[in-house]
Tab-separated table of C-alpha atoms in Angstrom:
chain	number	residue	atom	x	y	z
C	1	UNK	CA	117.887	140.677	143.387
C	2	UNK	CA	117.569	138.423	146.357
C	3	UNK	CA	119.150	137.858	149.693
C	4	UNK	CA	120.246	134.315	150.307
C	5	UNK	CA	122.214	132.432	152.892
C	6	UNK	CA	125.067	130.500	151.326
C	7	UNK	CA	127.326	128.413	153.573
C	8	UNK	CA	126.036	130.323	156.578
C	9	UNK	CA	126.772	133.750	155.061
C	10	UNK	CA	124.064	136.151	153.996
C	11	UNK	CA	124.768	137.441	150.480
C	12	UNK	CA	122.946	139.438	147.798
C	13	UNK	CA	122.490	137.666	144.493
C	14	UNK	CA	121.430	138.883	141.056
C	15	UNK	CA	118.511	137.191	139.279
C	16	UNK	CA	121.022	134.929	137.562
C	17	UNK	CA	122.697	133.918	140.801
C	18	UNK	CA	125.832	136.061	140.659
C	19	UNK	CA	127.089	137.789	143.811
C	20	UNK	CA	126.179	141.467	143.736
C	21	UNK	CA	129.134	142.430	145.872
C	22	UNK	CA	132.289	140.453	145.204
C	23	UNK	CA	133.703	141.397	148.624
C	24	UNK	CA	131.053	139.186	150.261
C	25	UNK	CA	132.794	136.176	148.696
C	26	UNK	CA	134.799	133.558	150.539
C	27	UNK	CA	135.968	130.033	149.776
C	28	UNK	CA	133.028	128.434	151.619
C	29	UNK	CA	130.576	130.356	149.441
C	30	UNK	CA	132.571	129.330	146.371
C	31	UNK	CA	132.358	125.662	147.304
C	32	UNK	CA	128.603	125.871	147.825
C	33	UNK	CA	127.928	127.688	144.520
C	34	UNK	CA	130.219	125.204	142.759
C	35	UNK	CA	128.222	122.311	144.203
C	36	UNK	CA	125.050	123.858	142.742
C	37	UNK	CA	126.863	123.765	139.386
C	38	UNK	CA	127.900	120.181	140.001
C	39	UNK	CA	131.570	121.024	140.520
C	40	UNK	CA	133.789	119.925	143.438
C	41	UNK	CA	136.469	122.580	143.797
C	42	UNK	CA	140.144	121.613	143.808
C	43	UNK	CA	143.276	123.742	144.342
C	44	UNK	CA	143.430	124.209	140.564
C	45	UNK	CA	139.888	125.606	140.564
C	46	UNK	CA	140.826	128.042	143.316
C	47	UNK	CA	143.875	129.227	141.364
C	48	UNK	CA	141.567	130.080	138.468
C	49	UNK	CA	139.068	131.776	140.785
C	50	UNK	CA	141.808	133.885	142.391
C	51	UNK	CA	143.013	134.909	138.928
C	52	UNK	CA	139.488	135.908	137.882
C	53	UNK	CA	138.988	137.925	141.064
C	54	UNK	CA	142.342	139.658	140.702
C	55	UNK	CA	141.619	140.634	137.092
C	56	UNK	CA	138.135	141.815	138.010
C	57	UNK	CA	139.516	143.987	140.814
C	58	UNK	CA	142.018	145.460	138.352
C	59	UNK	CA	139.071	146.385	136.123
C	60	UNK	CA	140.047	144.081	133.246
C	61	UNK	CA	137.251	142.756	131.050
C	62	UNK	CA	137.667	139.008	131.157
C	63	UNK	CA	137.685	136.750	128.118
C	64	UNK	CA	138.355	133.034	127.968
C	65	UNK	CA	141.456	133.847	125.938
C	66	UNK	CA	142.916	135.901	128.794
C	67	UNK	CA	142.236	133.174	131.326
C	68	UNK	CA	143.700	130.590	128.944
C	69	UNK	CA	146.895	132.645	128.783
C	70	UNK	CA	147.116	133.074	132.557
C	71	UNK	CA	149.556	130.188	132.845
C	72	UNK	CA	147.209	128.496	135.316
C	73	UNK	CA	145.188	126.392	132.930
C	74	UNK	CA	144.895	126.331	129.163
C	75	UNK	CA	141.495	126.572	127.504
C	76	UNK	CA	141.004	122.820	127.267
C	77	UNK	CA	141.728	122.540	130.985
C	78	UNK	CA	139.258	125.357	131.706
C	79	UNK	CA	136.496	123.436	129.957
C	80	UNK	CA	137.436	120.385	132.033
C	81	UNK	CA	137.416	122.365	135.302
C	82	UNK	CA	134.173	124.221	134.584
C	83	UNK	CA	132.189	122.043	132.157
C	84	UNK	CA	129.644	123.852	130.035
C	85	UNK	CA	130.689	127.308	131.204
C	86	UNK	CA	134.446	127.926	131.426
C	87	UNK	CA	133.989	131.653	131.935
C	88	UNK	CA	130.390	132.004	133.047
C	89	UNK	CA	130.364	129.314	135.716
C	90	UNK	CA	133.847	130.183	136.942
C	91	UNK	CA	132.849	133.852	137.266
C	92	UNK	CA	129.764	132.925	139.261
C	93	UNK	CA	131.795	130.695	141.573
C	94	UNK	CA	134.468	133.409	141.878
C	95	UNK	CA	131.800	135.828	143.101
C	96	UNK	CA	132.346	138.319	140.279
C	97	UNK	CA	129.715	139.620	137.809
C	98	UNK	CA	128.555	137.696	134.757
C	99	UNK	CA	131.066	138.126	131.912
C	100	UNK	CA	130.092	140.778	129.380
C	101	UNK	CA	132.511	139.938	126.580
C	102	UNK	CA	131.488	137.990	123.449
C	103	UNK	CA	134.763	136.102	123.462
E	1	UNK	CA	107.430	114.086	121.866
E	2	UNK	CA	108.358	111.980	124.837
E	3	UNK	CA	111.144	114.214	126.119
E	4	UNK	CA	110.435	117.685	127.431
E	5	UNK	CA	112.336	120.570	125.893
E	6	UNK	CA	112.986	123.597	128.068
E	7	UNK	CA	113.296	125.714	124.945
E	8	UNK	CA	117.015	126.396	125.251
E	9	UNK	CA	119.322	125.690	122.324
E	10	UNK	CA	121.374	122.541	122.757
E	11	UNK	CA	123.192	122.371	119.454
E	12	UNK	CA	124.134	124.760	116.669
E	13	UNK	CA	125.478	123.889	113.243
E	14	UNK	CA	126.993	126.928	111.618
E	15	UNK	CA	127.629	127.142	107.889
E	16	UNK	CA	130.189	129.607	106.584
E	17	UNK	CA	130.215	129.965	102.796
E	18	UNK	CA	132.120	133.243	102.440
E	19	UNK	CA	135.779	133.993	102.936
E	20	UNK	CA	135.577	137.638	103.946
E	21	UNK	CA	137.149	138.393	107.295
E	22	UNK	CA	133.830	139.471	108.788
E	23	UNK	CA	131.843	136.479	107.504
E	24	UNK	CA	134.376	134.034	108.876
E	25	UNK	CA	134.570	135.824	112.216
E	26	UNK	CA	130.791	135.894	112.532
E	27	UNK	CA	130.814	132.095	112.270
E	28	UNK	CA	133.750	131.742	114.673
E	29	UNK	CA	132.268	134.063	117.299
E	30	UNK	CA	128.956	132.196	117.129
E	31	UNK	CA	130.652	128.803	117.463
E	32	UNK	CA	132.950	129.854	120.290
E	33	UNK	CA	130.116	131.592	122.092
E	34	UNK	CA	128.086	128.399	121.818
E	35	UNK	CA	130.677	126.088	123.342
E	36	UNK	CA	131.285	128.623	126.110
E	37	UNK	CA	127.586	128.396	126.964
E	38	UNK	CA	127.700	124.625	127.003
E	39	UNK	CA	125.990	124.388	123.600
E	40	UNK	CA	127.298	121.761	121.184
E	41	UNK	CA	128.747	123.497	118.117
E	42	UNK	CA	129.628	122.293	114.646
E	43	UNK	CA	131.220	124.497	112.024
E	44	UNK	CA	130.846	123.662	108.364
E	45	UNK	CA	132.984	125.558	105.862
E	46	UNK	CA	132.061	125.580	102.204
E	47	UNK	CA	132.935	127.455	98.999
E	48	UNK	CA	134.962	130.597	99.730
E	49	UNK	CA	134.499	130.034	103.445
E	50	UNK	CA	137.018	127.205	103.023
E	51	UNK	CA	139.790	129.834	103.207
E	52	UNK	CA	139.221	129.874	106.976
E	53	UNK	CA	140.432	126.270	107.262
E	54	UNK	CA	143.173	126.320	104.618
E	55	UNK	CA	146.448	126.496	106.503
E	56	UNK	CA	148.132	128.955	104.162
E	57	UNK	CA	145.153	131.315	103.986
E	58	UNK	CA	143.384	131.185	107.334
E	59	UNK	CA	145.280	134.020	108.985
E	60	UNK	CA	145.370	136.172	105.859
E	61	UNK	CA	141.662	136.848	105.345
E	62	UNK	CA	140.580	140.217	104.006
E	63	UNK	CA	137.576	142.424	104.308
E	64	UNK	CA	136.350	143.656	100.905
E	65	UNK	CA	137.057	147.281	100.066
E	66	UNK	CA	135.279	146.951	96.716
E	67	UNK	CA	131.537	146.352	96.748
E	68	UNK	CA	131.254	146.994	100.475
E	69	UNK	CA	129.010	150.070	100.844
E	70	UNK	CA	129.099	149.979	104.648
E	71	UNK	CA	132.852	150.446	104.793
E	72	UNK	CA	133.887	153.647	106.503
E	73	UNK	CA	137.058	155.602	107.104
E	74	UNK	CA	138.423	155.827	110.665
E	75	UNK	CA	136.746	159.245	110.969
E	76	UNK	CA	133.319	157.744	110.245
E	77	UNK	CA	132.815	159.062	106.712
E	78	UNK	CA	132.082	156.687	103.845
E	79	UNK	CA	135.108	155.229	102.138
E	80	UNK	CA	135.357	156.653	98.593
E	81	UNK	CA	134.486	153.870	96.136
E	82	UNK	CA	137.610	154.245	94.010
E	83	UNK	CA	139.931	154.217	96.994
E	84	UNK	CA	139.064	150.586	97.543
E	85	UNK	CA	140.505	149.705	94.152
E	86	UNK	CA	143.984	150.994	94.889
E	87	UNK	CA	146.470	148.163	95.411
E	88	UNK	CA	147.297	147.670	99.069
E	89	UNK	CA	144.203	149.423	100.405
E	90	UNK	CA	142.275	146.213	101.037
E	91	UNK	CA	145.268	144.703	102.840
E	92	UNK	CA	145.640	147.828	104.953
E	93	UNK	CA	141.955	147.986	105.849
E	94	UNK	CA	142.025	144.282	106.751
E	95	UNK	CA	145.078	144.793	108.931
E	96	UNK	CA	143.312	147.599	110.767
E	97	UNK	CA	140.245	145.423	111.336
E	98	UNK	CA	142.438	142.687	112.799
E	99	UNK	CA	144.201	145.191	115.038
E	100	UNK	CA	140.885	146.481	116.378
E	101	UNK	CA	139.658	142.925	116.969
E	102	UNK	CA	142.856	142.042	118.787
E	103	UNK	CA	142.191	144.931	121.177
E	104	UNK	CA	138.938	143.180	122.087
E	105	UNK	CA	140.844	139.919	122.584
E	106	UNK	CA	139.480	138.384	119.376
E	107	UNK	CA	142.217	135.975	118.260
E	108	UNK	CA	143.569	135.152	114.785
E	109	UNK	CA	141.627	132.427	112.941
E	110	UNK	CA	143.931	129.507	113.838
E	111	UNK	CA	143.909	130.386	117.534
E	112	UNK	CA	140.128	130.901	117.442
E	113	UNK	CA	139.746	127.385	116.013
E	114	UNK	CA	142.048	126.114	118.798
E	115	UNK	CA	139.694	127.672	121.332
E	116	UNK	CA	136.557	126.266	119.702
E	117	UNK	CA	137.921	122.731	119.385
E	118	UNK	CA	139.303	122.900	122.952
E	119	UNK	CA	135.712	123.441	124.020
E	120	UNK	CA	134.543	120.402	122.079
E	121	UNK	CA	133.400	122.237	118.944
E	122	UNK	CA	133.891	120.380	115.669
E	123	UNK	CA	135.079	121.740	112.344
E	124	UNK	CA	134.175	120.262	108.963
E	125	UNK	CA	134.941	120.980	105.327
E	126	UNK	CA	132.431	120.627	102.501
E	127	UNK	CA	133.140	117.752	100.113
E	128	UNK	CA	131.763	119.502	97.045
E	129	UNK	CA	133.867	122.637	97.550
E	130	UNK	CA	136.878	120.531	98.494
E	131	UNK	CA	136.621	118.641	95.196
E	132	UNK	CA	135.749	121.691	93.134
E	133	UNK	CA	138.738	123.696	94.390
E	134	UNK	CA	140.933	120.588	93.861
E	135	UNK	CA	142.172	120.668	97.410
E	136	UNK	CA	144.291	118.125	99.205
E	137	UNK	CA	143.779	116.963	102.779
E	138	UNK	CA	147.156	118.392	103.770
E	139	UNK	CA	145.994	121.863	102.680
E	140	UNK	CA	143.469	121.861	105.499
E	141	UNK	CA	144.204	122.894	109.061
E	142	UNK	CA	144.484	120.176	111.679
E	143	UNK	CA	141.311	121.509	113.306
E	144	UNK	CA	139.231	119.934	110.542
E	145	UNK	CA	137.872	116.596	111.657
E	146	UNK	CA	136.221	115.563	108.423
E	147	UNK	CA	135.108	116.350	104.893
E	148	UNK	CA	131.350	115.963	104.663
E	149	UNK	CA	128.715	115.661	101.986
E	150	UNK	CA	125.572	117.693	102.502
E	151	UNK	CA	123.781	114.538	103.627
E	152	UNK	CA	126.389	113.834	106.262
E	153	UNK	CA	126.155	117.437	107.396
E	154	UNK	CA	122.411	117.090	108.012
E	155	UNK	CA	122.998	113.837	109.895
E	156	UNK	CA	125.426	115.641	112.202
E	157	UNK	CA	123.174	118.683	112.532
E	158	UNK	CA	120.188	116.718	113.773
E	159	UNK	CA	118.803	116.241	117.248
E	160	UNK	CA	116.419	117.910	119.622
E	161	UNK	CA	116.755	121.695	120.145
E	162	UNK	CA	119.235	121.962	117.258
E	163	UNK	CA	119.627	124.991	115.042
E	164	UNK	CA	121.303	125.487	111.697
E	165	UNK	CA	122.796	128.923	111.140
E	166	UNK	CA	123.992	130.194	107.769
E	167	UNK	CA	126.265	133.203	108.052
């Protein structure tokens, strides 16, 4: 647990760098976290992030399969958008907790 | 060693030699989980595990109802040994397992292999088993990118921070 200023906003982060409160999120914070991960966010990225946030708010446990079937990006595209962490990195950038599913 | 290792796994090579539903899924979950973590993954199917990459069989895997002492009824009691012998019981139990996995968003084998290869994972068949079972290339799913000898497998499995997992 740590307080950190990201893009001029003070947020609480878990030890692994995930936002503790997803309502503290905004697109500026997303861009800054993405840069830490080496990702420059595009509109496509934001569509995925919005989908992740919507599903999280609905209480759905996210899997890469669900995101791949969202109609936004297929699984191959997800790996291209978020290299080395299609669900983990995207969740962190989307300001939602670390995924807990094994798929 | 000239390069520093941070101790994290960079590559896994997973061998699946059994064709039971649960053995195949253990290998698939491990491989998919690896690519999702940014870990290079290679899957090597051999002997009865080959069923997972044979087009006609891959989505029809069963869990054994005979010789499986851990198998339980839906109410949690042990499954009577003789029940497992009755025709149709193994198919029914396997169907139930698949239904429960689907609830957790675990896909059928072909779709799981789609997911793994989409993430850059590679799938291989074992040359010895391929020859022994008198298989043809067209029997294998399109996910398979090669038929390897054991020597070739070790060549592919090498590298720093690599692990070989036998399920």
